[in-house]
GROMACS .gro file of C-alpha atoms in nm:
model
  120
    1MET     CA    1   7.375 -12.130  -4.531
    2HIS     CA    2   7.612 -11.837  -4.559
    3ARG     CA    3   7.559 -11.548  -4.321
    4GLU     CA    4   7.484 -11.306  -4.608
    5LYS     CA    5   7.204 -11.528  -4.739
    6PHE     CA    6   7.065 -11.569  -4.388
    7ASP     CA    7   7.069 -11.192  -4.332
    8GLN     CA    8   6.892 -11.132  -4.663
    9LEU     CA    9   6.616 -11.387  -4.594
   10PHE     CA   10   6.581 -11.296  -4.228
   11ASN     CA   11   6.551 -10.923  -4.298
   12ALA     CA   12   6.293 -10.994  -4.568
   13ALA     CA   13   6.099 -11.207  -4.318
   14LEU     CA   14   6.111 -10.930  -4.057
   15GLU     CA   15   5.984 -10.681  -4.314
   16ALA     CA   16   5.702 -10.918  -4.411
   17GLY     CA   17   5.612 -10.952  -4.043
   18ARG     CA   18   5.607 -10.573  -3.999
   19LYS     CA   19   5.362 -10.561  -4.290
   20ARG     CA   20   5.158 -10.837  -4.125
   21ASP     CA   21   5.227 -11.069  -4.417
   22TYR     CA   22   5.287 -11.366  -4.189
   23VAL     CA   23   5.243 -11.623  -4.465
   24ARG     CA   24   5.538 -11.471  -4.650
   25ALA     CA   25   5.738 -11.439  -4.329
   26ILE     CA   26   5.680 -11.808  -4.258
   27ALA     CA   27   5.787 -11.908  -4.609
   28LEU     CA   28   6.111 -11.711  -4.577
   29LEU     CA   29   6.188 -11.839  -4.229
   30GLU     CA   30   6.116 -12.198  -4.330
   31GLU     CA   31   6.354 -12.152  -4.622
   32ILE     CA   32   6.624 -12.061  -4.372
   33LEU     CA   33   6.543 -12.354  -4.147
   34CYS     CA   34   6.539 -12.601  -4.436
   35SER     CA   35   6.904 -12.517  -4.490
   36THR     CA   36   7.024 -12.492  -4.131
   37ASP     CA   37   6.908 -12.462  -3.774
   38GLU     CA   38   7.213 -12.258  -3.674
   39TYR     CA   39   7.004 -11.941  -3.638
   40PRO     CA   40   6.774 -11.971  -3.335
   41LEU     CA   41   6.622 -11.627  -3.399
   42ALA     CA   42   6.469 -11.768  -3.718
   43ILE     CA   43   6.298 -12.035  -3.506
   44LEU     CA   44   6.169 -11.773  -3.261
   45TYR     CA   45   6.028 -11.551  -3.536
   46LEU     CA   46   5.876 -11.850  -3.715
   47ALA     CA   47   5.692 -11.940  -3.395
   48ARG     CA   48   5.579 -11.579  -3.351
   49SER     CA   49   5.449 -11.572  -3.709
   50TYR     CA   50   5.245 -11.888  -3.651
   51HIS     CA   51   5.107 -11.731  -3.332
   52SER     CA   52   5.003 -11.423  -3.531
   53LEU     CA   53   4.809 -11.649  -3.769
   54LYS     CA   54   4.647 -11.815  -3.465
   55GLU     CA   55   4.809 -12.145  -3.558
   56TYR     CA   56   4.886 -12.205  -3.194
   57GLY     CA   57   4.978 -12.572  -3.222
   58ARG     CA   58   5.253 -12.495  -3.473
   59ALA     CA   59   5.364 -12.192  -3.271
   60ILE     CA   60   5.392 -12.401  -2.955
   61GLN     CA   61   5.592 -12.664  -3.140
   62TYR     CA   62   5.845 -12.407  -3.262
   63PHE     CA   63   5.863 -12.218  -2.931
   64ARG     CA   64   5.942 -12.546  -2.754
   65TYR     CA   65   6.208 -12.625  -3.011
   66TYR     CA   66   6.352 -12.276  -2.970
   67LEU     CA   67   6.367 -12.316  -2.591
   68HIS     CA   68   6.539 -12.651  -2.635
   69ARG     CA   69   6.810 -12.460  -2.824
   70GLN     CA   70   6.801 -12.147  -2.605
   71PRO     CA   71   6.700 -12.263  -2.254
   72GLU     CA   72   6.768 -11.927  -2.086
   73SER     CA   73   6.572 -11.713  -2.332
   74THR     CA   74   6.327 -11.488  -2.154
   75PRO     CA   75   6.139 -11.407  -2.479
   76GLY     CA   76   6.106 -11.778  -2.553
   77TYR     CA   77   5.933 -11.845  -2.221
   78PHE     CA   78   5.721 -11.531  -2.249
   79PHE     CA   79   5.598 -11.608  -2.600
   80LEU     CA   80   5.535 -11.976  -2.526
   81GLY     CA   81   5.332 -11.880  -2.219
   82ARG     CA   82   5.143 -11.619  -2.418
   83THR     CA   83   5.066 -11.874  -2.688
   84TYR     CA   84   4.932 -12.127  -2.438
   85LEU     CA   85   4.718 -11.850  -2.287
   86SER     CA   86   4.591 -11.745  -2.631
   87SER     CA   87   4.503 -12.105  -2.713
   88GLY     CA   88   4.285 -12.133  -2.402
   89LEU     CA   89   4.533 -12.330  -2.190
   90PRO     CA   90   4.617 -12.097  -1.899
   91GLY     CA   91   4.736 -12.385  -1.681
   92GLU     CA   92   4.998 -12.472  -1.942
   93ALA     CA   93   5.102 -12.106  -1.965
   94ILE     CA   94   5.177 -12.058  -1.595
   95PRO     CA   95   5.511 -12.244  -1.562
   96TYR     CA   96   5.651 -12.074  -1.872
   97LEU     CA   97   5.542 -11.730  -1.758
   98LYS     CA   98   5.685 -11.797  -1.411
   99LYS     CA   99   6.018 -11.889  -1.572
  100ALA     CA  100   6.008 -11.568  -1.779
  101VAL     CA  101   5.944 -11.366  -1.460
  102LYS     CA  102   6.232 -11.543  -1.286
  103LEU     CA  103   6.465 -11.455  -1.575
  104ASN     CA  104   6.337 -11.096  -1.601
  105PRO     CA  105   6.154 -10.994  -1.283
  106GLY     CA  106   6.100 -10.635  -1.398
  107SER     CA  107   5.885 -10.719  -1.699
  108ALA     CA  108   5.541 -10.564  -1.649
  109ASN     CA  109   5.407 -10.745  -1.958
  110THR     CA  110   5.512 -11.084  -1.825
  111LEU     CA  111   5.374 -11.014  -1.479
  112SER     CA  112   5.043 -10.904  -1.632
  113LEU     CA  113   5.016 -11.219  -1.843
  114LEU     CA  114   5.106 -11.437  -1.546
  115GLY     CA  115   4.837 -11.266  -1.340
  116LEU     CA  116   4.585 -11.321  -1.618
  117ALA     CA  117   4.679 -11.689  -1.645
  118LEU     CA  118   4.646 -11.736  -1.268
  119LEU     CA  119   4.299 -11.577  -1.270
  120LYS     CA  120   4.163 -11.804  -1.544
   0.00000   0.00000   0.00000
């Protein structure tokens, strides 16, 4: 996929997400990923869109794939931990949130989520 086409689809997906039209965002992001997996941000935003629809299993699948491609991504660990927490699996969330804290120790949001996971 050419960069111009990616930018067009990705920006349209971001706009759909801002409008909370996650179904459209997913369709656009999946169109990108059907052509190439060279754009990890598309994977991250696809996972976030599934999380927003409370399709946690799919979100987890894509967050894990994203982290496989981007193993030092603080947002990847944060969002995967948040998704496990949202899906009622705080024990699964803890190692990912700890990794996010290790990568970005100053994140109040991550520390709060980690504390919540540890209390559950």
